[in-house]
Amino acid sequence: MPIITLLTDFGHFDEYVGVMKGVILSIDPDADIIDLTHMIDPQDITQAAYLLKASYPYFPKNTIHVAVVDPGVGTDRRIVVLKIDGHFFLAPDNGLLSLLWQNQTIEAGVWLNNSRYFLHSISRTFHGRDIIAPVAAWLSRKTPIKLLGPPVKYSDLKTIKNLTSKISPENSIDGTVISIDRFGNLLTNIEAGIIHQMCRQHPDKLPVLKIGNIFIRGLSSSYQIVPEKQALMIIGSRGYLEIAVNCGNASQQLEVCKGDPIAITLATP
Amino acid sequence: MPIITLLTDFGHFDEYVGVMKGVILSIDPDADIIDLTHMIDPQDITQAAYLLKASYPYFPKNTIHVAVVDPGVGTDRRIVVLKIDGHFFLAPDNGLLSLLWQNQTIEAGVWLNNSRYFLHSISRTFHGRDIIAPVAAWLSRKTPIKLLGPPVKYSDLKTIKNLTSKISPENSIDGTVISIDRFGNLLTNIEAGIIHQMCRQHPDKLPVLKIGNIFIRGLSSSYQIVPEKQALMIIGSRGYLEIAVNCGNASQQLEVCKGDPIAITLATP
Amino acid sequence: MPIITLLTDFGHFDEYVGVMKGVILSIDPDADIIDLTHMIDPQDITQAAYLLKASYPYFPKNTIHVAVVDPGVGTDRRIVVLKIDGHFFLAPDNGLLSLLWQNQTIEAGVWLNNSRYFLHSISRTFHGRDIIAPVAAWLSRKTPIKLLGPPVKYSDLKTIKNLTSKISPENSIDGTVISIDRFGNLLTNIEAGIIHQMCRQHPDKLPVLKIGNIFIRGLSSSYQIVPEKQALMIIGSRGYLEIAVNCGNASQQLEVCKGDPIAITLATP
């Protein structure tokens, strides 16, 4: 049974997501549709890109991942289908998928333009329903990707800004808060690998995180390793650096917002 | 595989929706249950009626649509099953389904009263679980509708107020804001057809929308056709007039609430 | 088709729940996954315990109920699988399941420790994904429970506080507000049976509920039996005493919060 995942910024107030599922099941009654989240902050392509990258590896190969965060709907922005790491991805070409092909090969890719696989009537404001959902269902029915449109020119694909955090010549890493979860934990764009690399290169030093006026010294291996209500940094379950407060809400306690900058430096233990 | 859709005002804090699904799957393990929305404003039958009308055509024929917005639960209000346009609809008889039969034939309809298809124990406060969910599952198992209760007398069916906006003799259309989506877009009760009719009858004039102290001149064909942060009116993806702000939140910017009146008049371009 | 239900405090902002579903379907593509709720107040084990108890009987026997409210993740708290009343339950051993075995036999139970049924890589912060979801999927594939770990010593199982309300020697019942639903209705921890017992023992008296400075006299049989905007007490659909306001929001009107104490006494009618 093919799986189709949905990730959008549509929220839950409206029938938008349900209607996309109706379109999918009308074309492929056997599709198994799974919601990743519909609470991406409105039009936040970067947040969507990180959460999608964190999610897809937990699904079987050949899963079809639909991501609709689409501030450009109704303009001439293109919609893309990419096959990467054995999974299919459908999204507006606005950078949402760029974290996926940053370090991985694109196995196949087309610009969606074959209207044979769209709904008959296309609105100007809801391509998720009229174009992306039906194409996902046709993919789920094993329609070959090459029938959906012309091959993508990879150099034309859009990317999001600040894709990668790197170690600077001064031995620091600059990063950003990408998302805040329900518990107030802060997801950053700093990959586990780059922190571990920094620590390996300087085994006598301690990483120190600066966020606002707060300094956090050293990586924690679990929330409970620090006293209650104390802030900590930890490699989160998504493989990125996260900032948390043991038995507390880091976002509230540290007064941090999405988009705030962070910096990691090295200090003597 | 039969599809059952759910539209309620139960929200997501509680187990209510999940329990309805348990009841359905206990009776029909093959049912494919799809959430339309559970965030209808509490007891807002009108909003539910519009969102249901906008949703159902995207599902296959014979889908069973369950709608539970039920301020009268525990009173002698009736529950109804209607077949319209090849789909089945179950809801309290409080007007929730009235937009569906306004311009369409009711193919079949019964008042639910055969308790053989209910749960054994009926609470006074949750008929969605005890009556409507099990009946939906029995319908999904192809139980003939006529076994569920006596035929509906159509003239007894309840309707919601302000069903249709019309062109007045003075060439204006009065309407109302029915719902506000996550992006702040305003759904009105003015159908695309009536706007197009007005424009056809007066091809030298421009429709002008008044909402609060704001005037919007002319229909836009997409959000981006106006400058950023400017308000526009557009035929939305549901086939009704919507009010939006390009790259903005119309509800906040225009300070409009659900239920606010709007009016369309004609002006010289 | 086996059913797996999910109840968590993860909320809807993140991909956490969707990822758990991906893990489950990767192991058992035939599992039918149903959300009970993901809006348990963060780390509120008591609320989770009551909502799970109210939900599970509406699912078929052999359903696998996964409950993840896990403030102790990353510590040495244990995870438990219990079979009770023909259903399977997986949860951290923190009291979440204690309402279930309070008055029912535990048919089987193990501490989860066989990592053969876990994901290969176990994070310190998301055992729902790495341990509980995959084990649920293996149970769904009919893996015998005894393969998952050593038998539970029942006396070691954790319980939540204030498990049962009882009639005091002075003929009163003390209780607590456990949860507040979207409509503002207040769920208490006072079981229907104990109220009925009190009324049977004193057929000439009336139960009177005190909450804050408000007194509610007598049980109502439906919301509409009292005038609009008046508070009432009623046996709710979960089999517990609930407090509501007819056509209103009891939590707001009575200014009651979760955790507030209530008391039932007897008065002359």
Coordinates of N, CA and C in Angstrom, one line a residue, chain B residues 89-251:
Chain B
F89 N -25.1 11.9 3.7 CA -24.9 12.9 4.7 C -25.6 12.6 6.0
L90 N -24.9 12.6 7.1 CA -25.6 12.4 8.4 C -25.3 13.6 9.3
A91 N -26.3 14.1 9.9 CA -26.2 15.3 10.7 C -27.4 15.5 11.6
P92 N -27.3 16.2 12.7 CA -28.5 16.7 13.3 C -29.3 17.5 12.4
D93 N -30.6 17.5 12.5 CA -31.4 18.3 11.6 C -31.6 19.7 12.1
N94 N -30.5 20.5 11.9 CA -30.5 21.8 12.5 C -30.1 22.9 11.4
G95 N -30.2 22.5 10.1 CA -29.8 23.4 9.1 C -28.4 23.1 8.5
L96 N -27.7 22.3 9.1 CA -26.3 22.0 8.7 C -26.2 21.5 7.3
L97 N -27.3 20.8 6.8 CA -27.3 20.2 5.5 C -28.1 21.0 4.5
S98 N -28.6 22.2 4.9 CA -29.6 22.8 4.1 C -29.0 23.4 2.8
L99 N -27.7 23.8 2.8 CA -27.1 24.3 1.6 C -27.0 23.3 0.5
L100 N -27.0 22.0 0.9 CA -26.8 20.9 0.0 C -28.1 20.7 -0.8
W101 N -29.3 20.8 -0.2 CA -30.5 20.5 -0.9 C -31.2 21.8 -1.4
Q102 N -30.5 22.9 -1.2 CA -31.1 24.2 -1.7 C -31.3 24.1 -3.2
N103 N -30.3 23.7 -3.9 CA -30.3 23.6 -5.4 C -30.1 22.2 -5.9
Q104 N -30.3 21.2 -5.1 CA -30.1 19.8 -5.6 C -31.2 19.0 -5.1
T105 N -31.5 17.9 -5.8 CA -32.5 17.0 -5.4 C -32.1 16.1 -4.3
I106 N -33.0 15.9 -3.3 CA -32.7 14.9 -2.3 C -33.1 13.5 -2.8
E107 N -32.1 12.6 -3.0 CA -32.4 11.3 -3.6 C -33.1 10.4 -2.7
A108 N -32.8 10.5 -1.4 CA -33.4 9.7 -0.4 C -33.1 10.4 1.0
G109 N -34.0 10.1 1.9 CA -33.8 10.7 3.3 C -34.6 10.1 4.3
V110 N -34.0 9.8 5.5 CA -34.8 9.3 6.6 C -34.4 10.0 7.9
W111 N -35.3 10.0 8.8 CA -35.0 10.4 10.2 C -34.5 9.2 10.9
L112 N -33.3 9.3 11.5 CA -32.7 8.2 12.2 C -33.6 7.9 13.4
N113 N -34.1 6.6 13.5 CA -34.7 6.3 14.7 C -34.6 4.8 15.0
N114 N -34.0 4.0 14.2 CA -33.9 2.6 14.4 C -32.7 2.3 15.3
S115 N -33.0 2.1 16.6 CA -31.9 2.0 17.6 C -31.1 0.7 17.4
R116 N -31.6 -0.2 16.6 CA -30.8 -1.4 16.3 C -29.4 -1.0 15.8
Y117 N -29.3 0.1 15.1 CA -28.0 0.6 14.5 C -27.3 1.5 15.4
F118 N -27.7 1.7 16.7 CA -27.0 2.6 17.6 C -26.2 1.8 18.6
L119 N -25.3 2.5 19.3 CA -24.7 1.7 20.4 C -25.8 1.3 21.4
H120 N -25.5 0.3 22.3 CA -26.5 -0.2 23.2 C -26.8 0.9 24.2
S121 N -25.9 1.6 24.7 CA -26.1 2.6 25.7 C -26.0 4.0 25.1
I122 N -27.0 4.9 25.2 CA -27.0 6.2 24.6 C -26.9 7.2 25.7
S123 N -25.8 8.0 25.6 CA -25.6 9.1 26.6 C -26.5 10.3 26.1
R124 N -26.6 11.3 27.1 CA -27.5 12.4 26.7 C -26.6 13.5 26.1
T125 N -25.3 13.4 26.0 CA -24.5 14.5 25.6 C -23.5 14.2 24.5
F126 N -23.5 12.9 24.0 CA -22.6 12.6 22.9 C -23.2 11.6 21.9
H127 N -24.2 12.2 21.1 CA -24.8 11.3 20.1 C -23.9 11.1 18.9
G128 N -22.9 11.9 18.7 CA -21.9 11.7 17.7 C -21.3 10.3 17.8
R129 N -21.0 10.0 19.1 CA -20.4 8.7 19.4 C -21.4 7.5 19.4
D130 N -22.6 7.8 20.0 CA -23.5 6.7 20.4 C -24.5 6.4 19.3
I131 N -24.8 7.4 18.4 CA -25.8 7.2 17.3 C -25.2 7.5 16.0
I132 N -24.6 8.6 15.7 CA -24.2 9.0 14.4 C -23.0 8.1 13.9
A133 N -22.0 7.9 14.7 CA -20.8 7.1 14.3 C -21.3 5.7 13.9
P134 N -22.0 5.0 14.8 CA -22.4 3.7 14.4 C -23.3 3.6 13.2
V135 N -24.2 4.5 13.0 CA -25.0 4.5 11.8 C -24.1 4.7 10.6
A136 N -23.2 5.6 10.7 CA -22.3 5.8 9.5 C -21.6 4.5 9.1
A137 N -21.1 3.8 10.2 CA -20.4 2.5 9.9 C -21.4 1.5 9.3
W138 N -22.6 1.5 9.7 CA -23.6 0.5 9.1 C -23.9 0.9 7.7
L139 N -24.0 2.2 7.4 CA -24.1 2.7 6.0 C -22.9 2.2 5.2
S140 N -21.8 2.4 5.8 CA -20.5 2.0 5.1 C -20.5 0.5 4.8
R141 N -21.2 -0.3 5.6 CA -21.4 -1.7 5.3 C -22.6 -2.0 4.4
K142 N -23.1 -1.0 3.8 CA -24.1 -1.1 2.8 C -25.5 -1.4 3.3
T143 N -25.7 -1.0 4.6 CA -27.1 -1.1 5.1 C -28.0 -0.2 4.3
P144 N -29.1 -0.6 3.8 CA -30.0 0.3 3.1 C -30.5 1.4 3.9
I145 N -30.5 2.6 3.4 CA -30.9 3.8 4.2 C -32.3 3.7 4.7
K146 N -33.2 3.0 4.0 CA -34.6 2.9 4.4 C -34.8 2.1 5.7
L147 N -33.8 1.3 6.1 CA -33.9 0.5 7.3 C -33.6 1.4 8.5
L148 N -33.0 2.6 8.3 CA -32.6 3.4 9.4 C -33.7 4.2 10.1
G149 N -34.8 4.4 9.4 CA -35.8 5.2 10.0 C -36.9 5.6 9.0
P150 N -37.9 6.3 9.4 CA -39.0 6.7 8.4 C -38.5 7.8 7.5
P151 N -39.2 7.8 6.3 CA -38.8 8.8 5.3 C -38.9 10.2 5.8
V152 N -38.0 11.1 5.4 CA -38.0 12.5 5.8 C -39.1 13.2 5.0
K153 N -39.9 14.0 5.7 CA -40.8 15.0 5.1 C -39.9 16.2 4.8
Y154 N -39.7 16.4 3.5 CA -38.7 17.4 3.1 C -39.0 18.8 3.6
S155 N -40.3 19.1 3.7 CA -40.7 20.5 4.1 C -40.4 20.7 5.6
D156 N -40.2 19.6 6.3 CA -39.9 19.7 7.7 C -38.4 20.0 8.0
L157 N -37.6 19.8 7.0 CA -36.1 19.9 7.3 C -35.8 21.4 7.7
K158 N -34.9 21.5 8.6 CA -34.5 22.8 9.1 C -33.5 23.5 8.1
T159 N -33.5 24.8 8.1 CA -32.6 25.5 7.2 C -31.8 26.5 8.1
I160 N -30.6 26.9 7.6 CA -29.9 28.0 8.2 C -30.5 29.3 7.6
K161 N -30.3 30.4 8.3 CA -30.7 31.7 7.8 C -29.8 32.3 6.7
N162 N -30.2 33.2 6.0 CA -29.4 33.9 5.0 C -28.7 33.0 4.0
L163 N -29.6 32.1 3.5 CA -29.0 31.0 2.7 C -28.4 31.6 1.4
T164 N -29.0 32.5 0.7 CA -28.5 33.0 -0.6 C -28.4 34.5 -0.6
S165 N -27.3 34.9 -1.2 CA -27.2 36.3 -1.5 C -27.8 36.5 -2.9
K166 N -28.5 37.6 -3.1 CA -29.1 37.9 -4.4 C -28.8 39.3 -4.8
I167 N -29.0 39.6 -6.1 CA -28.8 41.0 -6.6 C -30.1 41.7 -6.3
S168 N -29.9 42.8 -5.6 CA -31.1 43.6 -5.2 C -31.6 44.5 -6.4
P169 N -32.8 45.0 -6.3 CA -33.2 45.8 -7.4 C -32.3 47.0 -7.6
E170 N -31.6 47.5 -6.6 CA -30.7 48.6 -6.7 C -29.3 48.2 -7.1
N171 N -29.2 46.9 -7.7 CA -27.9 46.4 -8.2 C -26.9 46.4 -7.1
S172 N -27.2 45.9 -5.9 CA -26.2 45.6 -4.9 C -26.4 44.2 -4.4
I173 N -25.4 43.7 -3.8 CA -25.4 42.3 -3.1 C -25.0 42.5 -1.7
D174 N -25.9 42.0 -0.8 CA -25.5 42.0 0.6 C -25.0 40.6 1.0
G175 N -24.0 40.6 1.8 CA -23.4 39.3 2.2 C -22.9 39.4 3.6
T176 N -22.2 38.3 4.0 CA -21.7 38.1 5.4 C -20.4 37.4 5.3
V177 N -19.6 37.7 6.3 CA -18.3 36.9 6.5 C -18.7 35.6 7.2
I178 N -18.5 34.5 6.6 CA -18.9 33.2 7.2 C -17.8 32.5 8.0
S179 N -16.5 32.7 7.5 CA -15.4 32.0 8.2 C -14.1 32.7 7.8
I180 N -13.1 32.5 8.7 CA -11.8 33.1 8.5 C -10.8 32.0 8.6
D181 N -9.9 31.9 7.6 CA -9.0 30.8 7.6 C -7.7 31.1 8.3
R182 N -6.8 30.2 8.3 CA -5.6 30.4 9.1 C -4.7 31.6 8.6
F183 N -4.9 31.9 7.3 CA -4.1 32.9 6.7 C -4.8 34.3 6.9
G184 N -6.0 34.3 7.5 CA -6.7 35.5 7.7 C -7.6 35.9 6.5
N185 N -7.7 34.9 5.5 CA -8.6 35.2 4.4 C -10.1 35.0 4.8
L186 N -10.9 35.9 4.3 CA -12.3 35.9 4.7 C -13.2 35.2 3.7
L187 N -13.9 34.2 4.1 CA -14.9 33.5 3.2 C -16.2 34.2 3.4
T188 N -16.8 34.6 2.3 CA -18.2 35.2 2.3 C -19.2 34.2 1.8
N189 N -20.5 34.6 2.0 CA -21.5 33.7 1.5 C -22.0 34.1 0.1
I190 N -21.2 34.9 -0.6 CA -21.6 35.4 -2.0 C -21.0 34.4 -3.0
E191 N -21.9 33.7 -3.7 CA -21.4 32.8 -4.7 C -20.8 33.4 -5.9
A192 N -19.8 32.7 -6.5 CA -19.1 33.2 -7.7 C -20.2 33.6 -8.8
G193 N -21.2 32.7 -8.9 CA -22.1 32.9 -10.0 C -22.9 34.2 -10.0
I194 N -23.2 34.7 -8.8 CA -24.0 35.9 -8.6 C -23.1 37.1 -9.0
I195 N -21.8 37.1 -8.6 CA -20.9 38.2 -9.0 C -20.7 38.2 -10.5
H196 N -20.5 37.1 -11.1 CA -20.3 37.0 -12.5 C -21.6 37.5 -13.3
Q197 N -22.7 37.1 -12.7 CA -24.0 37.6 -13.3 C -24.1 39.1 -13.3
M198 N -23.8 39.7 -12.1 CA -23.8 41.1 -12.0 C -22.9 41.8 -13.0
C199 N -21.7 41.2 -13.1 CA -20.7 41.8 -14.0 C -21.1 41.7 -15.5
R200 N -21.7 40.6 -15.8 CA -22.2 40.4 -17.2 C -23.3 41.4 -17.5
Q201 N -24.2 41.6 -16.5 CA -25.3 42.6 -16.8 C -24.9 44.0 -16.9
H202 N -23.7 44.3 -16.3 CA -23.2 45.7 -16.4 C -21.7 45.7 -16.8
P203 N -21.5 45.4 -18.0 CA -20.1 45.2 -18.4 C -19.2 46.5 -18.4
D204 N -19.9 47.6 -18.3 CA -19.2 48.9 -18.2 C -18.9 49.3 -16.8
K205 N -19.3 48.5 -15.8 CA -19.2 48.9 -14.4 C -18.2 48.0 -13.7
L206 N -17.8 48.4 -12.6 CA -16.8 47.6 -11.8 C -17.5 47.3 -10.4
P207 N -17.4 46.0 -10.0 CA -17.9 45.7 -8.7 C -17.0 46.3 -7.6
V208 N -17.7 46.9 -6.6 CA -16.9 47.5 -5.5 C -17.4 46.9 -4.2
L209 N -16.5 46.4 -3.4 CA -16.9 45.8 -2.1 C -16.7 46.7 -1.0
K210 N -17.7 46.8 -0.1 CA -17.5 47.7 1.1 C -17.5 46.7 2.3
I211 N -16.5 46.9 3.1 CA -16.5 46.1 4.4 C -15.9 47.0 5.5
G212 N -16.7 47.3 6.5 CA -16.3 48.3 7.5 C -16.2 49.6 6.7
N213 N -15.1 50.3 6.9 CA -14.8 51.6 6.2 C -13.9 51.4 4.9
I214 N -13.7 50.1 4.6 CA -12.8 49.8 3.5 C -13.6 49.6 2.2
F215 N -13.1 50.1 1.1 CA -13.6 49.8 -0.3 C -12.6 49.1 -1.1
I216 N -13.0 48.0 -1.8 CA -12.1 47.3 -2.6 C -12.7 47.3 -4.0
R217 N -12.0 47.8 -5.0 CA -12.5 48.0 -6.4 C -12.1 46.9 -7.3
G218 N -13.0 46.2 -7.8 CA -12.7 45.2 -8.9 C -12.3 43.8 -8.3
L219 N -12.6 42.8 -9.1 CA -12.2 41.4 -8.7 C -10.7 41.2 -9.1
S220 N -9.9 40.5 -8.3 CA -8.6 40.2 -8.7 C -8.6 38.7 -9.1
S221 N -7.7 38.4 -10.0 CA -7.6 37.0 -10.5 C -6.5 36.2 -9.7
S222 N -5.7 36.9 -9.0 CA -4.7 36.2 -8.1 C -4.3 37.2 -7.0
Y223 N -3.8 36.6 -5.9 CA -3.3 37.4 -4.8 C -2.3 38.4 -5.2
Q224 N -1.4 38.0 -6.1 CA -0.2 38.8 -6.4 C -0.5 40.0 -7.4
I225 N -1.7 40.1 -7.8 CA -2.0 41.1 -8.8 C -2.1 42.5 -8.2
V226 N -2.2 42.5 -6.9 CA -2.2 43.8 -6.2 C -0.8 43.9 -5.4
P227 N -0.5 45.1 -5.1 CA 0.8 45.3 -4.3 C 0.7 44.6 -3.0
E228 N 1.9 44.3 -2.4 CA 1.9 43.6 -1.1 C 1.2 44.4 0.0
K229 N 0.5 43.7 0.9 CA -0.2 44.3 2.0 C -1.5 45.0 1.5
Q230 N -1.9 44.9 0.2 CA -3.1 45.6 -0.2 C -4.3 44.5 -0.2
A231 N -5.5 45.0 0.2 CA -6.6 44.1 0.2 C -7.2 43.9 -1.2
L232 N -7.8 42.7 -1.4 CA -8.3 42.4 -2.7 C -9.5 41.5 -2.5
M233 N -10.4 41.4 -3.5 CA -11.4 40.4 -3.5 C -11.2 39.5 -4.7
I234 N -11.5 38.2 -4.4 CA -11.2 37.1 -5.4 C -12.2 36.0 -5.3
I235 N -12.4 35.3 -6.4 CA -13.3 34.1 -6.3 C -12.4 33.0 -5.7
G236 N -12.7 32.6 -4.5 CA -11.8 31.7 -3.8 C -12.0 30.3 -4.3
S237 N -11.2 29.4 -3.7 CA -11.1 28.0 -4.2 C -12.4 27.3 -3.9
R238 N -13.3 27.8 -3.1 CA -14.5 27.2 -2.7 C -15.7 27.6 -3.6
G239 N -15.4 28.6 -4.6 CA -16.5 29.0 -5.4 C -17.3 30.2 -4.8
Y240 N -16.8 30.8 -3.8 CA -17.4 31.9 -3.1 C -16.4 33.1 -3.2
L241 N -17.0 34.3 -3.0 CA -16.1 35.5 -2.9 C -15.3 35.4 -1.6
E242 N -14.0 35.7 -1.7 CA -13.2 35.8 -0.6 C -12.5 37.1 -0.6
I243 N -12.1 37.6 0.6 CA -11.4 38.8 0.8 C -10.0 38.5 1.4
A244 N -9.0 39.0 0.8 CA -7.6 38.6 1.2 C -6.7 39.8 1.2
V245 N -5.5 39.7 1.7 CA -4.5 40.7 1.6 C -3.3 40.0 1.0
N246 N -2.7 40.6 0.0 CA -1.5 39.9 -0.6 C -0.4 39.9 0.4
C247 N 0.1 38.7 0.7 CA 1.2 38.6 1.7 C 0.8 39.2 3.0
G248 N -0.4 39.1 3.4 CA -0.8 39.6 4.7 C -2.1 38.9 5.2
N249 N -2.6 39.4 6.3 CA -3.7 38.8 7.0 C -4.9 39.7 7.0
A250 N -5.9 39.4 6.1 CA -7.0 40.3 5.9 C -7.8 40.6 7.2
S251 N -8.0 39.5 7.9 CA -8.8 39.6 9.1 C -8.2 40.6 10.1

